[in-house]
Amino acid sequence: MHIVLVGVEPEISNPYFKFHVCGTFEEVKESALILMPEYVLIHEDEARSLLPLAEEIPVKFVVISEASSLSSTAIRSWTALGASDVWLNGNWQEKLLEAHHLIEAKPQHFTMPEMNFSRTGERVVIAVGSVYEGAGSTHTALLIAHYLARYAKTKVALWEGGNHPCFSFLEYIKEGDFSDHPRYELNNVALYKAEVSEYWIGSLMSDYRFTVLDLGSLQGSKQAELFVQASVPVLVGSGSEWRVKELISFCREHSRVPQEYWRIALPLANEPNREMVAGCLSGRPVCRSESSRSVSSPGGYR
């Protein structure tokens, strides 16, 4: 559970709570929009300047008061400004534990700090990258995310980590307007736009069973590093004979990395070309789609 703190320090030692300390209005807004925390706990000295955020972000803003006791009048004064509750500074941590003691009793798994990937366990990271610009990594990542959301019946995170951000324009096409929110909900897929850093994605991984990374072109060393670390790397290339060399070169460049987990995707390739590429990349599963209509998603992508 994510908890954003402003002006208060945590003393709880409990792996279920993930605390994020913020100091400015911008930091609080970014944290709340990306993490969608269970609570934003604000010391009363900072509360008046930050409570307007409660009108635009659907999370619980709780004021932490230094008073020795709380009157109904004091509580109403804060709730009128947007607070969902008021807790005393002397016992807010007990209130937090009390509010979620039933959930806390359930087994939880937080095994992916930062960008530390694992090929085992309940959390799966799927990295989609292409061997050249425009090969179709974003389209493929969207299809995978929507497929998982639909058939695994779970929320899926999709992070835009390439050099050509598209999710803001996708939101414009769907909603008819641009938004400065770094997170966009499309059916059961949470799209994190390009401005969301790796730090946040690493922090969010434990919230999702599946996290899909749209890395774009893998020409950059950082994108390639994230790709080879993923639970399931999906390499997007071309089935055209004159472009197979790029696929082979990338696999050879990373020959010291185990590639039995890799999946090679060839959008719009025909079966003879798929067989040709599979022969060149023996040991790595190669798949294709005959046309863009062969795979559909609940989000309307084909």
Short mmCIF file of N, CA and C in Angstrom, two decimals, residues 89-219:
data_model
loop_
_atom_site.label_atom_id
_atom_site.label_comp_id
_atom_site.label_asym_id
_atom_site.label_seq_id
_atom_site.Cartn_x
_atom_site.Cartn_y
_atom_site.Cartn_z
N ASN A 89 -1.44 13.69 15.69
CA ASN A 89 -0.06 13.35 15.40
C ASN A 89 0.48 12.27 16.34
N GLY A 90 -0.10 12.20 17.53
CA GLY A 90 0.39 11.22 18.49
C GLY A 90 -0.03 9.80 18.20
N ASN A 91 -1.07 9.61 17.36
CA ASN A 91 -1.53 8.23 17.12
C ASN A 91 -1.90 7.95 15.67
N TRP A 92 -1.41 8.76 14.73
CA TRP A 92 -1.81 8.53 13.33
C TRP A 92 -1.33 7.19 12.81
N GLN A 93 -0.19 6.73 13.30
CA GLN A 93 0.31 5.44 12.82
C GLN A 93 -0.55 4.29 13.33
N GLU A 94 -1.04 4.42 14.56
CA GLU A 94 -1.98 3.43 15.07
C GLU A 94 -3.28 3.45 14.28
N LYS A 95 -3.72 4.66 13.90
CA LYS A 95 -4.94 4.78 13.09
C LYS A 95 -4.76 4.12 11.72
N LEU A 96 -3.57 4.26 11.17
CA LEU A 96 -3.29 3.65 9.87
C LEU A 96 -3.32 2.13 9.97
N LEU A 97 -2.70 1.60 11.00
CA LEU A 97 -2.71 0.15 11.21
C LEU A 97 -4.12 -0.35 11.49
N GLU A 98 -4.88 0.42 12.28
CA GLU A 98 -6.25 0.03 12.61
C GLU A 98 -7.13 0.01 11.38
N ALA A 99 -6.95 0.99 10.51
CA ALA A 99 -7.80 1.10 9.32
C ALA A 99 -7.61 -0.07 8.37
N HIS A 100 -6.44 -0.72 8.44
CA HIS A 100 -6.15 -1.78 7.47
C HIS A 100 -5.66 -3.06 8.12
N HIS A 101 -6.06 -3.31 9.34
CA HIS A 101 -5.56 -4.51 10.01
C HIS A 101 -6.06 -5.79 9.34
N LEU A 102 -7.26 -5.77 8.75
CA LEU A 102 -7.76 -6.97 8.10
C LEU A 102 -7.00 -7.24 6.80
N ILE A 103 -6.73 -6.17 6.05
CA ILE A 103 -5.98 -6.34 4.80
C ILE A 103 -4.55 -6.73 5.11
N GLU A 104 -3.99 -6.14 6.17
CA GLU A 104 -2.61 -6.39 6.54
C GLU A 104 -2.39 -7.86 6.87
N ALA A 105 -3.43 -8.53 7.39
CA ALA A 105 -3.30 -9.93 7.78
C ALA A 105 -3.13 -10.86 6.60
N LYS A 106 -3.52 -10.40 5.40
CA LYS A 106 -3.40 -11.23 4.21
C LYS A 106 -1.95 -11.25 3.73
N PRO A 107 -1.48 -12.37 3.17
CA PRO A 107 -0.09 -12.41 2.70
C PRO A 107 0.11 -11.47 1.53
N GLN A 108 1.20 -10.72 1.57
CA GLN A 108 1.52 -9.76 0.52
C GLN A 108 2.89 -10.07 -0.05
N HIS A 109 3.14 -9.65 -1.28
CA HIS A 109 4.42 -9.91 -1.94
C HIS A 109 4.97 -8.61 -2.49
N PHE A 110 6.14 -8.23 -2.04
CA PHE A 110 6.82 -7.04 -2.54
C PHE A 110 8.24 -7.45 -2.89
N THR A 111 8.41 -8.04 -4.04
CA THR A 111 9.69 -8.64 -4.38
C THR A 111 10.41 -7.92 -5.51
N MET A 112 9.91 -6.76 -5.92
CA MET A 112 10.54 -6.07 -7.04
C MET A 112 10.86 -4.63 -6.73
N PRO A 113 11.80 -4.33 -5.87
CA PRO A 113 12.20 -2.95 -5.64
C PRO A 113 12.90 -2.39 -6.87
N GLU A 114 12.69 -1.08 -7.11
CA GLU A 114 13.32 -0.41 -8.25
C GLU A 114 13.04 -1.20 -9.53
N MET A 115 14.08 -1.39 -10.39
CA MET A 115 13.89 -2.13 -11.63
C MET A 115 14.53 -3.51 -11.55
N ASN A 116 14.36 -4.18 -10.41
CA ASN A 116 14.94 -5.50 -10.20
C ASN A 116 13.93 -6.54 -10.66
N PHE A 117 14.18 -7.16 -11.81
CA PHE A 117 13.23 -8.08 -12.41
C PHE A 117 13.47 -9.50 -11.93
N SER A 118 12.44 -10.33 -12.05
CA SER A 118 12.58 -11.74 -11.70
C SER A 118 11.77 -12.56 -12.69
N ARG A 119 12.29 -13.74 -13.04
CA ARG A 119 11.57 -14.61 -13.97
C ARG A 119 10.73 -15.64 -13.22
N THR A 120 10.66 -15.52 -11.91
CA THR A 120 9.84 -16.42 -11.12
C THR A 120 8.96 -15.59 -10.20
N GLY A 121 7.95 -16.24 -9.65
CA GLY A 121 7.08 -15.54 -8.71
C GLY A 121 5.82 -15.03 -9.39
N GLU A 122 5.04 -14.27 -8.63
CA GLU A 122 3.74 -13.82 -9.10
C GLU A 122 3.80 -12.58 -9.97
N ARG A 123 4.88 -11.80 -9.91
CA ARG A 123 4.99 -10.57 -10.67
C ARG A 123 5.78 -10.83 -11.95
N VAL A 124 5.20 -10.44 -13.08
CA VAL A 124 5.83 -10.68 -14.38
C VAL A 124 6.06 -9.36 -15.09
N VAL A 125 7.29 -9.13 -15.55
CA VAL A 125 7.63 -7.94 -16.30
C VAL A 125 7.90 -8.34 -17.75
N ILE A 126 7.13 -7.76 -18.67
CA ILE A 126 7.26 -8.05 -20.09
C ILE A 126 7.81 -6.81 -20.77
N ALA A 127 8.98 -6.92 -21.36
CA ALA A 127 9.60 -5.79 -22.05
C ALA A 127 9.45 -5.96 -23.55
N VAL A 128 8.94 -4.94 -24.21
CA VAL A 128 8.75 -4.97 -25.66
C VAL A 128 9.67 -3.92 -26.27
N GLY A 129 10.58 -4.36 -27.12
CA GLY A 129 11.51 -3.45 -27.77
C GLY A 129 11.71 -3.83 -29.22
N SER A 130 12.07 -2.86 -30.03
CA SER A 130 12.25 -3.11 -31.46
C SER A 130 13.71 -2.90 -31.86
N VAL A 131 14.13 -3.59 -32.92
CA VAL A 131 15.52 -3.49 -33.36
C VAL A 131 15.76 -2.24 -34.19
N TYR A 132 14.70 -1.54 -34.58
CA TYR A 132 14.84 -0.27 -35.31
C TYR A 132 13.58 0.57 -35.07
N GLU A 133 13.69 1.86 -35.30
CA GLU A 133 12.57 2.77 -35.10
C GLU A 133 11.41 2.41 -36.03
N GLY A 134 10.20 2.42 -35.48
CA GLY A 134 9.01 2.21 -36.30
C GLY A 134 8.67 0.77 -36.58
N ALA A 135 9.29 -0.17 -35.89
CA ALA A 135 9.01 -1.58 -36.15
C ALA A 135 7.68 -2.02 -35.55
N GLY A 136 7.17 -1.30 -34.55
CA GLY A 136 5.87 -1.63 -33.99
C GLY A 136 5.88 -2.04 -32.53
N SER A 137 6.83 -1.54 -31.74
CA SER A 137 6.87 -1.94 -30.34
C SER A 137 5.68 -1.42 -29.55
N THR A 138 5.25 -0.18 -29.79
CA THR A 138 4.13 0.38 -29.04
C THR A 138 2.84 -0.37 -29.35
N HIS A 139 2.60 -0.65 -30.63
CA HIS A 139 1.42 -1.40 -31.03
C HIS A 139 1.43 -2.78 -30.38
N THR A 140 2.58 -3.44 -30.41
CA THR A 140 2.69 -4.78 -29.83
C THR A 140 2.50 -4.73 -28.32
N ALA A 141 3.08 -3.73 -27.66
CA ALA A 141 2.93 -3.60 -26.20
C ALA A 141 1.47 -3.38 -25.82
N LEU A 142 0.76 -2.56 -26.57
CA LEU A 142 -0.66 -2.33 -26.30
C LEU A 142 -1.48 -3.61 -26.46
N LEU A 143 -1.19 -4.38 -27.50
CA LEU A 143 -1.90 -5.63 -27.71
C LEU A 143 -1.66 -6.59 -26.56
N ILE A 144 -0.41 -6.71 -26.13
CA ILE A 144 -0.07 -7.62 -25.03
C ILE A 144 -0.77 -7.19 -23.74
N ALA A 145 -0.72 -5.89 -23.44
CA ALA A 145 -1.33 -5.38 -22.20
C ALA A 145 -2.84 -5.63 -22.19
N HIS A 146 -3.52 -5.34 -23.30
CA HIS A 146 -4.96 -5.54 -23.35
C HIS A 146 -5.32 -7.03 -23.32
N TYR A 147 -4.50 -7.84 -23.98
CA TYR A 147 -4.74 -9.29 -23.95
C TYR A 147 -4.67 -9.81 -22.52
N LEU A 148 -3.61 -9.43 -21.79
CA LEU A 148 -3.44 -9.89 -20.42
C LEU A 148 -4.57 -9.38 -19.52
N ALA A 149 -4.95 -8.12 -19.70
CA ALA A 149 -6.03 -7.56 -18.88
C ALA A 149 -7.34 -8.31 -19.10
N ARG A 150 -7.57 -8.71 -20.34
CA ARG A 150 -8.83 -9.36 -20.67
C ARG A 150 -8.86 -10.82 -20.23
N TYR A 151 -7.79 -11.56 -20.56
CA TYR A 151 -7.84 -13.00 -20.32
C TYR A 151 -7.32 -13.41 -18.95
N ALA A 152 -6.46 -12.60 -18.35
CA ALA A 152 -6.02 -12.88 -16.98
C ALA A 152 -6.94 -12.20 -15.97
N LYS A 153 -7.86 -11.36 -16.49
CA LYS A 153 -8.83 -10.65 -15.65
C LYS A 153 -8.14 -9.92 -14.50
N THR A 154 -7.19 -9.09 -14.86
CA THR A 154 -6.44 -8.35 -13.86
C THR A 154 -6.02 -7.00 -14.42
N LYS A 155 -5.68 -6.09 -13.54
CA LYS A 155 -5.17 -4.78 -13.94
C LYS A 155 -3.74 -4.94 -14.44
N VAL A 156 -3.41 -4.28 -15.55
CA VAL A 156 -2.07 -4.37 -16.14
C VAL A 156 -1.49 -2.97 -16.26
N ALA A 157 -0.21 -2.84 -15.93
CA ALA A 157 0.50 -1.56 -16.09
C ALA A 157 1.27 -1.57 -17.40
N LEU A 158 1.21 -0.46 -18.11
CA LEU A 158 1.96 -0.31 -19.36
C LEU A 158 2.74 1.00 -19.31
N TRP A 159 4.07 0.89 -19.33
CA TRP A 159 4.94 2.06 -19.21
C TRP A 159 5.57 2.41 -20.55
N GLU A 160 5.50 3.69 -20.88
CA GLU A 160 6.05 4.21 -22.12
C GLU A 160 7.50 4.65 -21.87
N GLY A 161 8.45 3.79 -22.25
CA GLY A 161 9.85 4.08 -21.97
C GLY A 161 10.69 4.39 -23.19
N GLY A 162 10.07 4.55 -24.35
CA GLY A 162 10.81 4.84 -25.57
C GLY A 162 11.08 6.33 -25.74
N ASN A 163 11.68 6.67 -26.87
CA ASN A 163 12.05 8.06 -27.14
C ASN A 163 10.98 8.83 -27.90
N HIS A 164 9.90 8.16 -28.29
CA HIS A 164 8.83 8.81 -29.05
C HIS A 164 7.50 8.61 -28.33
N PRO A 165 7.17 9.47 -27.35
CA PRO A 165 5.95 9.29 -26.56
C PRO A 165 4.68 9.36 -27.41
N CYS A 166 3.79 8.41 -27.17
CA CYS A 166 2.54 8.32 -27.93
C CYS A 166 1.30 8.30 -27.05
N PHE A 167 1.45 7.99 -25.77
CA PHE A 167 0.28 7.77 -24.93
C PHE A 167 -0.54 9.05 -24.73
N SER A 168 0.12 10.21 -24.70
CA SER A 168 -0.64 11.46 -24.58
C SER A 168 -1.53 11.67 -25.79
N PHE A 169 -1.02 11.36 -26.98
CA PHE A 169 -1.82 11.50 -28.19
C PHE A 169 -2.93 10.45 -28.22
N LEU A 170 -2.63 9.25 -27.72
CA LEU A 170 -3.66 8.22 -27.62
C LEU A 170 -4.80 8.68 -26.73
N GLU A 171 -4.47 9.32 -25.61
CA GLU A 171 -5.49 9.85 -24.72
C GLU A 171 -6.31 10.94 -25.43
N TYR A 172 -5.64 11.76 -26.24
CA TYR A 172 -6.35 12.80 -26.98
C TYR A 172 -7.34 12.19 -27.97
N ILE A 173 -6.91 11.13 -28.67
CA ILE A 173 -7.78 10.47 -29.63
C ILE A 173 -9.00 9.88 -28.93
N LYS A 174 -8.78 9.29 -27.75
CA LYS A 174 -9.86 8.63 -27.03
C LYS A 174 -10.78 9.61 -26.31
N GLU A 175 -10.19 10.65 -25.71
CA GLU A 175 -10.96 11.55 -24.86
C GLU A 175 -11.29 12.89 -25.51
N GLY A 176 -10.60 13.23 -26.60
CA GLY A 176 -10.86 14.49 -27.28
C GLY A 176 -10.16 15.68 -26.67
N ASP A 177 -9.20 15.42 -25.76
CA ASP A 177 -8.50 16.53 -25.11
C ASP A 177 -7.18 16.02 -24.56
N PHE A 178 -6.19 16.92 -24.48
CA PHE A 178 -4.91 16.57 -23.88
C PHE A 178 -5.00 16.75 -22.38
N SER A 179 -4.24 15.96 -21.64
CA SER A 179 -4.21 16.04 -20.19
C SER A 179 -2.76 16.03 -19.73
N ASP A 180 -2.50 16.75 -18.63
CA ASP A 180 -1.15 16.75 -18.07
C ASP A 180 -0.98 15.66 -17.02
N HIS A 181 -1.99 14.80 -16.86
CA HIS A 181 -1.85 13.70 -15.91
C HIS A 181 -0.87 12.66 -16.47
N PRO A 182 0.07 12.19 -15.67
CA PRO A 182 1.05 11.22 -16.15
C PRO A 182 0.51 9.82 -16.29
N ARG A 183 -0.71 9.60 -15.82
CA ARG A 183 -1.31 8.26 -15.86
C ARG A 183 -2.66 8.34 -16.56
N TYR A 184 -2.92 7.37 -17.46
CA TYR A 184 -4.18 7.35 -18.18
C TYR A 184 -4.77 5.94 -18.12
N GLU A 185 -6.02 5.84 -17.70
CA GLU A 185 -6.69 4.55 -17.57
C GLU A 185 -7.46 4.25 -18.85
N LEU A 186 -7.13 3.13 -19.48
CA LEU A 186 -7.81 2.70 -20.70
C LEU A 186 -8.30 1.28 -20.47
N ASN A 187 -9.63 1.15 -20.26
CA ASN A 187 -10.21 -0.13 -19.87
C ASN A 187 -9.50 -0.60 -18.60
N ASN A 188 -8.89 -1.77 -18.63
CA ASN A 188 -8.25 -2.29 -17.42
C ASN A 188 -6.72 -2.20 -17.52
N VAL A 189 -6.25 -1.26 -18.33
CA VAL A 189 -4.81 -1.03 -18.48
C VAL A 189 -4.49 0.37 -17.98
N ALA A 190 -3.50 0.46 -17.09
CA ALA A 190 -3.02 1.75 -16.59
C ALA A 190 -1.80 2.15 -17.43
N LEU A 191 -1.96 3.19 -18.25
CA LEU A 191 -0.87 3.64 -19.11
C LEU A 191 -0.09 4.74 -18.39
N TYR A 192 1.20 4.51 -18.20
CA TYR A 192 2.08 5.50 -17.58
C TYR A 192 2.89 6.16 -18.69
N LYS A 193 2.71 7.46 -18.81
CA LYS A 193 3.28 8.18 -19.93
C LYS A 193 4.79 8.34 -19.80
N ALA A 194 5.41 8.84 -20.86
CA ALA A 194 6.86 8.89 -20.94
C ALA A 194 7.50 9.69 -19.82
N GLU A 195 6.77 10.69 -19.28
CA GLU A 195 7.37 11.52 -18.23
C GLU A 195 7.45 10.80 -16.88
N VAL A 196 6.84 9.62 -16.77
CA VAL A 196 6.93 8.84 -15.53
C VAL A 196 8.27 8.11 -15.52
N SER A 197 9.11 8.41 -14.55
CA SER A 197 10.48 7.90 -14.53
C SER A 197 10.55 6.44 -14.11
N GLU A 198 11.72 5.83 -14.32
CA GLU A 198 11.94 4.44 -13.93
C GLU A 198 11.77 4.27 -12.42
N TYR A 199 12.07 5.31 -11.65
CA TYR A 199 11.91 5.21 -10.20
C TYR A 199 10.47 4.87 -9.84
N TRP A 200 9.52 5.57 -10.47
CA TRP A 200 8.12 5.32 -10.15
C TRP A 200 7.68 3.94 -10.61
N ILE A 201 8.15 3.53 -11.81
CA ILE A 201 7.75 2.21 -12.31
C ILE A 201 8.26 1.12 -11.39
N GLY A 202 9.51 1.26 -10.94
CA GLY A 202 10.05 0.29 -10.00
C GLY A 202 9.23 0.22 -8.73
N SER A 203 8.76 1.36 -8.27
CA SER A 203 7.96 1.42 -7.05
C SER A 203 6.57 0.83 -7.26
N LEU A 204 6.06 0.91 -8.49
CA LEU A 204 4.69 0.48 -8.78
C LEU A 204 4.58 -1.00 -9.14
N MET A 205 5.69 -1.65 -9.45
CA MET A 205 5.63 -3.02 -9.95
C MET A 205 4.90 -3.98 -9.02
N SER A 206 5.07 -3.79 -7.72
CA SER A 206 4.44 -4.70 -6.78
C SER A 206 2.92 -4.55 -6.75
N ASP A 207 2.38 -3.50 -7.39
CA ASP A 207 0.93 -3.28 -7.42
C ASP A 207 0.25 -4.08 -8.53
N TYR A 208 1.02 -4.63 -9.45
CA TYR A 208 0.45 -5.29 -10.62
C TYR A 208 1.03 -6.69 -10.79
N ARG A 209 0.21 -7.60 -11.23
CA ARG A 209 0.71 -8.94 -11.57
C ARG A 209 1.55 -8.86 -12.85
N PHE A 210 1.10 -8.03 -13.81
CA PHE A 210 1.82 -7.87 -15.08
C PHE A 210 2.19 -6.42 -15.30
N THR A 211 3.44 -6.17 -15.61
CA THR A 211 3.91 -4.85 -16.02
C THR A 211 4.54 -4.97 -17.40
N VAL A 212 4.04 -4.19 -18.35
CA VAL A 212 4.56 -4.21 -19.72
C VAL A 212 5.37 -2.94 -19.95
N LEU A 213 6.60 -3.08 -20.41
CA LEU A 213 7.46 -1.94 -20.71
C LEU A 213 7.54 -1.76 -22.22
N ASP A 214 7.07 -0.64 -22.71
CA ASP A 214 7.22 -0.30 -24.13
C ASP A 214 8.52 0.49 -24.27
N LEU A 215 9.58 -0.16 -24.68
CA LEU A 215 10.91 0.45 -24.70
C LEU A 215 11.26 1.11 -26.02
N GLY A 216 10.42 0.94 -27.04
CA GLY A 216 10.75 1.53 -28.33
C GLY A 216 11.99 0.89 -28.92
N SER A 217 12.75 1.67 -29.67
CA SER A 217 13.98 1.17 -30.27
C SER A 217 15.00 0.81 -29.20
N LEU A 218 15.68 -0.31 -29.38
CA LEU A 218 16.66 -0.78 -28.40
C LEU A 218 18.07 -0.34 -28.76
N GLN A 219 18.19 0.68 -29.59
CA GLN A 219 19.51 1.19 -29.94
C GLN A 219 20.20 1.83 -28.74
#
